[in-house]
PDB file of C-alpha atoms in Angstrom:
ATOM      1  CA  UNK J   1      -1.606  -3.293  16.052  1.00  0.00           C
ATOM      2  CA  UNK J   2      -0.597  -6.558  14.656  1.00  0.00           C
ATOM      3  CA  UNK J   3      -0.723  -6.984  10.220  1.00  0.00           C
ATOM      4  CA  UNK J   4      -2.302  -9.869   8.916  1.00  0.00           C
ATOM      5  CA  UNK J   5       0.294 -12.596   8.556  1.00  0.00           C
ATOM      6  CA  UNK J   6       0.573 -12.726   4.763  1.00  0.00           C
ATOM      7  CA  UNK J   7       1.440  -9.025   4.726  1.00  0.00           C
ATOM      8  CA  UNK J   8       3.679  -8.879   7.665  1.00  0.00           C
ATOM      9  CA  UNK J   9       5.545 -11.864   6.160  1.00  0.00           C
ATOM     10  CA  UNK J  10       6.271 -10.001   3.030  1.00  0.00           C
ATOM     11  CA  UNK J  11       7.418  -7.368   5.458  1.00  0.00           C
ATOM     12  CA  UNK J  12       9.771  -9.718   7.395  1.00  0.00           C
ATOM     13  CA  UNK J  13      11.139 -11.276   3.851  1.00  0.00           C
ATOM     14  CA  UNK J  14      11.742  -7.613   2.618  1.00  0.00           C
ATOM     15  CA  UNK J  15      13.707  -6.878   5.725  1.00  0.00           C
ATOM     16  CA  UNK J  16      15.777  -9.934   5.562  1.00  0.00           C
ATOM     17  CA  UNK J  17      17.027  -8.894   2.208  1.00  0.00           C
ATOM     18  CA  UNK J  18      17.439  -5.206   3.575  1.00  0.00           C
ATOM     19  CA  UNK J  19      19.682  -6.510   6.440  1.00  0.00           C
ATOM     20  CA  UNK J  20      22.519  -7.526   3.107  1.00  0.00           C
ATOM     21  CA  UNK J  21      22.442  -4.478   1.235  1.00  0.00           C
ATOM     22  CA  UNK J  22      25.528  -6.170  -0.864  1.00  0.00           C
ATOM     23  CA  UNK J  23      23.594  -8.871  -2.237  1.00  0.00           C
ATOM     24  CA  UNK J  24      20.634  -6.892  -3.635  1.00  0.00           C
ATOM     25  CA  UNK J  25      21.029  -6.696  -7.266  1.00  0.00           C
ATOM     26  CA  UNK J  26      18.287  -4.976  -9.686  1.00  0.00           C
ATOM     27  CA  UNK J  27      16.412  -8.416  -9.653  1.00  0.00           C
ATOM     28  CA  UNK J  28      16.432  -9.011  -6.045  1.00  0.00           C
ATOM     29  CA  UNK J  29      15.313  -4.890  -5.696  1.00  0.00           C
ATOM     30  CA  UNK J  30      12.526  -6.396  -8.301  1.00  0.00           C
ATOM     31  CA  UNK J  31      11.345  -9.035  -6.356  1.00  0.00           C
ATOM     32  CA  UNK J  32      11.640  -7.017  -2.854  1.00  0.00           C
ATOM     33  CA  UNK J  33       9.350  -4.033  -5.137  1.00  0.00           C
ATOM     34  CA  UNK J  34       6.647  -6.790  -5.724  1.00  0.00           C
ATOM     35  CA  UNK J  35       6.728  -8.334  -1.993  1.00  0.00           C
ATOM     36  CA  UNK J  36       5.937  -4.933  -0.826  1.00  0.00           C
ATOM     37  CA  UNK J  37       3.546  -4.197  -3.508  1.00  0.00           C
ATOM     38  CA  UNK J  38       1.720  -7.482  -2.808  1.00  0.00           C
ATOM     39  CA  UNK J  39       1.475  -6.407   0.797  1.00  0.00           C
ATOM     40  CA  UNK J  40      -0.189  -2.829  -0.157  1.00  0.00           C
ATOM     41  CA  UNK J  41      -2.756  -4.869  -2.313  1.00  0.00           C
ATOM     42  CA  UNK J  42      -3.666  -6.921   0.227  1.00  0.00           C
ATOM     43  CA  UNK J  43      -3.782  -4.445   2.999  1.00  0.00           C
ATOM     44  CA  UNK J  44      -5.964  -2.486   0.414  1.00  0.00           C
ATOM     45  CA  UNK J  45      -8.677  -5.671  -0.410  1.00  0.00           C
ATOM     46  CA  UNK J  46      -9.095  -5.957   3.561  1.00  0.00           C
ATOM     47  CA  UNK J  47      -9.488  -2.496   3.868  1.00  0.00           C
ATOM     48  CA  UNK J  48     -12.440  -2.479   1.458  1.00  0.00           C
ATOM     49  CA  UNK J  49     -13.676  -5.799   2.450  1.00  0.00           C
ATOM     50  CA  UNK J  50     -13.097  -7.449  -0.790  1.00  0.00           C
ATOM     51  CA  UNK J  51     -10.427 -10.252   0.765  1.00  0.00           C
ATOM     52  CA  UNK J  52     -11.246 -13.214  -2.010  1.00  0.00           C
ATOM     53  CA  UNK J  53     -12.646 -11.178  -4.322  1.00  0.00           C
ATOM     54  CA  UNK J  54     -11.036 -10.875  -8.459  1.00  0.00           C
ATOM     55  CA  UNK J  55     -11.202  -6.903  -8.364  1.00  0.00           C
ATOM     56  CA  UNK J  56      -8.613  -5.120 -10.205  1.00  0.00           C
ATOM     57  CA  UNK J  57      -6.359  -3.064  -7.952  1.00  0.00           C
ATOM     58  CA  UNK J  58      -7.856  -0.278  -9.667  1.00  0.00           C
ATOM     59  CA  UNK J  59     -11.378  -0.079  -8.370  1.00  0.00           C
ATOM     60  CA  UNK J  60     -10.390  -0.997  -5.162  1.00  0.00           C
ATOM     61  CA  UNK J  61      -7.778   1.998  -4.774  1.00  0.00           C
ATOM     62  CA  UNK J  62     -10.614   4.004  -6.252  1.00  0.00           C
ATOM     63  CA  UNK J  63     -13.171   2.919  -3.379  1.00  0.00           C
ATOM     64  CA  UNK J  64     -10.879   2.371  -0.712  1.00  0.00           C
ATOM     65  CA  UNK J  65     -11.765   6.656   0.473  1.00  0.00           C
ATOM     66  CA  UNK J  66     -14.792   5.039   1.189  1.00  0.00           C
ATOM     67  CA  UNK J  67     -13.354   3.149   3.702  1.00  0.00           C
ATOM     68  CA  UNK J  68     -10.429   4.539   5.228  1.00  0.00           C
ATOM     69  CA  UNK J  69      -9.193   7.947   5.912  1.00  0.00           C
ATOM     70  CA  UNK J  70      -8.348  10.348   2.512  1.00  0.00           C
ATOM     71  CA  UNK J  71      -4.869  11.052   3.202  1.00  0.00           C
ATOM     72  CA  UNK J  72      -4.300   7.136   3.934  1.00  0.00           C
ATOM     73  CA  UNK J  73      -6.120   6.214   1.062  1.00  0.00           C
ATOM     74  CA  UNK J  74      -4.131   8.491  -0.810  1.00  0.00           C
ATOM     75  CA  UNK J  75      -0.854   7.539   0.706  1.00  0.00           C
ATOM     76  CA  UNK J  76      -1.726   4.034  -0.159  1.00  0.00           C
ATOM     77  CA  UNK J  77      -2.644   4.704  -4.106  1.00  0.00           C
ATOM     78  CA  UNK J  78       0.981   6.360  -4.355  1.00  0.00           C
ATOM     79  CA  UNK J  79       2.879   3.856  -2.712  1.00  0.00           C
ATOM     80  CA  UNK J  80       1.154   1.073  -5.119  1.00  0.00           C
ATOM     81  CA  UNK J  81       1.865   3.349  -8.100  1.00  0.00           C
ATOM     82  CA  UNK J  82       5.252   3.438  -7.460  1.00  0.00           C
ATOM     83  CA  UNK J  83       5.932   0.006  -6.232  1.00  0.00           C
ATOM     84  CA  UNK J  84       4.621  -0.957  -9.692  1.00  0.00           C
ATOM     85  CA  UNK J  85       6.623   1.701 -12.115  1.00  0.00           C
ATOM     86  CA  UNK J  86       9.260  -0.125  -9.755  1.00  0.00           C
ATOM     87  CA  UNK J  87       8.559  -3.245 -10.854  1.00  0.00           C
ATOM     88  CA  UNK J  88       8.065  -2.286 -14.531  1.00  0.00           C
ATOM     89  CA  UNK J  89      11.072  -0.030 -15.441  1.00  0.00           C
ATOM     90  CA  UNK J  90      12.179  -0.374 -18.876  1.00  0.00           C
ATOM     91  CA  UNK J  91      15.970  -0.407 -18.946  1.00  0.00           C
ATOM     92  CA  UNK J  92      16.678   2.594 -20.118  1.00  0.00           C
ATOM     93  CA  UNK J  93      15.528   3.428 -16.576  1.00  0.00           C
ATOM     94  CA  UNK J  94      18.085   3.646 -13.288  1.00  0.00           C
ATOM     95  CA  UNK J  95      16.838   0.486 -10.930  1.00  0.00           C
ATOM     96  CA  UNK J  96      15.635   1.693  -7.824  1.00  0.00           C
ATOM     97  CA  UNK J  97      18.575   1.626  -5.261  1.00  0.00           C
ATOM     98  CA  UNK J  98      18.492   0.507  -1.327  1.00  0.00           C
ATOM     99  CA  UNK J  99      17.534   3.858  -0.201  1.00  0.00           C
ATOM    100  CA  UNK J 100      14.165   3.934  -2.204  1.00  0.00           C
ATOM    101  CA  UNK J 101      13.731   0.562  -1.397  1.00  0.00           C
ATOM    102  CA  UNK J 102      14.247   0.799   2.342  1.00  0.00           C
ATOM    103  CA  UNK J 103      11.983   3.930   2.434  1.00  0.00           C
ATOM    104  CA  UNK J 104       9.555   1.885   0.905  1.00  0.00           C
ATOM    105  CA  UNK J 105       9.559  -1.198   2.887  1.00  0.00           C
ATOM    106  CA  UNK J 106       8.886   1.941   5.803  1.00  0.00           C
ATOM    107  CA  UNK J 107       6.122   3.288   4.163  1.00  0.00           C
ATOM    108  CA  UNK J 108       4.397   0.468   3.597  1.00  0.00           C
ATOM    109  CA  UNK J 109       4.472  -1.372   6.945  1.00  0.00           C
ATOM    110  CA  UNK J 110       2.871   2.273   7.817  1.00  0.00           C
ATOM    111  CA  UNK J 111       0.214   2.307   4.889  1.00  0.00           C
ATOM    112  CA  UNK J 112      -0.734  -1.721   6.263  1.00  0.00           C
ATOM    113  CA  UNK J 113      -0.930  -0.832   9.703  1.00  0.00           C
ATOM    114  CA  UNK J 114      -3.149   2.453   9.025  1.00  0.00           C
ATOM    115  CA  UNK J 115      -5.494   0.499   6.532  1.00  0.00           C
ATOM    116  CA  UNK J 116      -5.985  -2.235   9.329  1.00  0.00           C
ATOM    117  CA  UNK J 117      -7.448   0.399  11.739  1.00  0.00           C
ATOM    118  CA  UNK J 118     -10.812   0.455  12.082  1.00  0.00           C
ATOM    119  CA  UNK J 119     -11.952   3.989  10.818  1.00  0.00           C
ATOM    120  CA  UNK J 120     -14.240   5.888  13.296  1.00  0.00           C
ATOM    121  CA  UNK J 121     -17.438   6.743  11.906  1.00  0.00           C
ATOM    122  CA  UNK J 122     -17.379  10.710  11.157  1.00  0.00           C
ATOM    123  CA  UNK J 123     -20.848  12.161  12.983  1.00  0.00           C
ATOM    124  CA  UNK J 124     -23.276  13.840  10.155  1.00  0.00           C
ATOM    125  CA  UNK J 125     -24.785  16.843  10.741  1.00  0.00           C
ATOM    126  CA  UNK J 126     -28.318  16.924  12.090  1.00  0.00           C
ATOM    127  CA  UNK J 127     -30.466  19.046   9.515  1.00  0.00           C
ATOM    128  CA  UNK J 128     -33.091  20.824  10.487  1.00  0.00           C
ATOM    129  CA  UNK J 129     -36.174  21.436   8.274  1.00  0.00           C
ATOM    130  CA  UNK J 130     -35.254  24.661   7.649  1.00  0.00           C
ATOM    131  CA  UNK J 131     -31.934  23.662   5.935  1.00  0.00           C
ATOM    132  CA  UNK J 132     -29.846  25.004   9.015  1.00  0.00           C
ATOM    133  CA  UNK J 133     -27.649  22.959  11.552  1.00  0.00           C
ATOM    134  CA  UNK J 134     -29.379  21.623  14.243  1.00  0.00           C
ATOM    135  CA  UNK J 135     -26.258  21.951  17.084  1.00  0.00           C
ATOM    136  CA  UNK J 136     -27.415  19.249  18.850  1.00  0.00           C
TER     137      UNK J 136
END
């Protein structure tokens, strides 16, 4: 399964800058945070079809069940809320090291390449009249 080209460039930048662990300081672990984060958004708007569309990241976390599998969609909300507090720490706060960042960069090449498989319809249940299963 091939990513879409903006996200697997974000992936490929990331990397780059994992491949010199020495010369990632708190705002290069920043920037490498909102690369990835950038990439779940993305993979997210495809996911739900809204590509060019304004819609907060919100709503489309909150629709994208509708869309994909639960436990990806679910994967995917945690890895953006993270990738954000990430990107937001106050400085009282320890900087996310090269660990949590490389872990990261894993998950969400994963989360991108599940949310650009096509989800298989699930079959509904045939309903009789009589409110039972039909097994056919």
């Amino acid at each position: 399964m091939t990513l879409p080209s903006d996200v697997q460039d974000r992936l490929t930048c990331v990397a780059n800058l994992l491949a010199r662990p020495d010369q990632l300081d708190g705002v290069r672990i920043r920037c490498c945070a909102e690369l990835l984060r950038t990439a779940v958004e993305r993979s997210v708007a495809r996911a739900c079809g809204a590509e060019n569309a304004d819609q907060p990241v919100h709503a489309l976390l909150i629709a994208l069940p509708s869309h994909v599998d639960s436990d990806v969609a679910q994967d995917a909300s945690q890895l953006w809320h993270a990738l954000r507090r990430a990107i937001r720490h106050h400085g009282y706060e320890l900087t996310p090291n090269v660990a949590e960042l490389a872990g990261w960069h894993a998950e969400t090449a994963a989360v991108a390449a599940a949310l650009s498989s096509p989800l298989s319809p699930i079959p509904s249940p045939n309903l009789s009249l009589s409110g039972t299963i039909d097994p056919s």
